[in-house]
PDB file of C-alpha atoms in Angstrom:
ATOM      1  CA  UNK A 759      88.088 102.395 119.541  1.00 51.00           C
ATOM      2  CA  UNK A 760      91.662 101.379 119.299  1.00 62.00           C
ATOM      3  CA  UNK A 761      92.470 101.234 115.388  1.00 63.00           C
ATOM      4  CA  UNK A 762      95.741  99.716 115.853  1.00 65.00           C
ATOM      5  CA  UNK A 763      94.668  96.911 117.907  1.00 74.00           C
ATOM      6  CA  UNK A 764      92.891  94.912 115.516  1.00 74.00           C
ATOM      7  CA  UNK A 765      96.013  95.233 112.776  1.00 77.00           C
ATOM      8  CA  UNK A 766      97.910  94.111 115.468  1.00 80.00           C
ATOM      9  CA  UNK A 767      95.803  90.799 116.241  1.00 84.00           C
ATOM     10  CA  UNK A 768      95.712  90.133 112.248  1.00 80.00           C
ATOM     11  CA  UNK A 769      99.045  89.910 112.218  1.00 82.00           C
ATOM     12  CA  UNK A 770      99.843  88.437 115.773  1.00 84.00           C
ATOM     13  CA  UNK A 771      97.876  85.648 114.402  1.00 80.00           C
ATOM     14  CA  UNK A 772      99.259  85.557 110.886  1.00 78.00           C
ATOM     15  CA  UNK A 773     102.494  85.348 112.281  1.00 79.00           C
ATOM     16  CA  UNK A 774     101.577  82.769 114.877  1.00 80.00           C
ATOM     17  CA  UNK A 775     100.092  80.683 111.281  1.00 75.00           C
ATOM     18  CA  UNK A 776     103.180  81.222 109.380  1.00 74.00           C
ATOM     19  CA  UNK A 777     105.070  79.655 112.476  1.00 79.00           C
ATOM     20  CA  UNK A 778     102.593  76.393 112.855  1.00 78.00           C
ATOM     21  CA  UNK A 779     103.402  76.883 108.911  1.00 71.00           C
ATOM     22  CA  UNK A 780      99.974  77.306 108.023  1.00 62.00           C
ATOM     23  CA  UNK A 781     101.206  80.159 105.706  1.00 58.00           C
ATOM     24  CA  UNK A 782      99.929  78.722 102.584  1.00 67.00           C
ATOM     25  CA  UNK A 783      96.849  78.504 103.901  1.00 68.00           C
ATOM     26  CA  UNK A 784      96.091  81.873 105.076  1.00 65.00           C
ATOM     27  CA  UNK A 785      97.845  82.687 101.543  1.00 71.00           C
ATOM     28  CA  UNK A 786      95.053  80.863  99.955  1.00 72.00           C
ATOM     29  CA  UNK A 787      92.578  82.542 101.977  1.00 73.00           C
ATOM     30  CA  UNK A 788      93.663  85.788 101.262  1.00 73.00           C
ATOM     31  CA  UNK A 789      94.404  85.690  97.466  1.00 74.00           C
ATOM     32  CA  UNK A 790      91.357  84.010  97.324  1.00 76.00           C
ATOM     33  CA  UNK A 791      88.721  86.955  97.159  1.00 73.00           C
ATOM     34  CA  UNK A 792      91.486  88.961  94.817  1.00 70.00           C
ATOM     35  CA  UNK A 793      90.543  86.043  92.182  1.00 68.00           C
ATOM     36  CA  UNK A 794      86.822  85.840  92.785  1.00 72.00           C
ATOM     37  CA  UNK A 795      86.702  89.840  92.124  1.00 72.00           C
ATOM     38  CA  UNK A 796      89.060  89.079  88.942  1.00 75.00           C
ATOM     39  CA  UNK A 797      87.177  86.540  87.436  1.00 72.00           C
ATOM     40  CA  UNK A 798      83.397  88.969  87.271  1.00 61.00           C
TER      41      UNK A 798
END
């Protein structure tokens, strides 16, 4: 199992968001969970 190469593919495609400047959207998606476990 290669723990590096699914990091790796995270942020290959993060970046490859950020440059289609979908940024805000992955932004969304990942602040998203941090306010669903803030608001219980």
């Amino acid at each position: 199992m290669d723990l590096l190469g699914v990091p790796n593919k995270l942020f290959y495609i993060f970046y490859n968001q950020l440059k289609r400047g979908n940024g805000n959207g992955l932004l969304f998606l990942a602040t998203r969970p941090i306010h669903l476990l803030a608001r219980k």
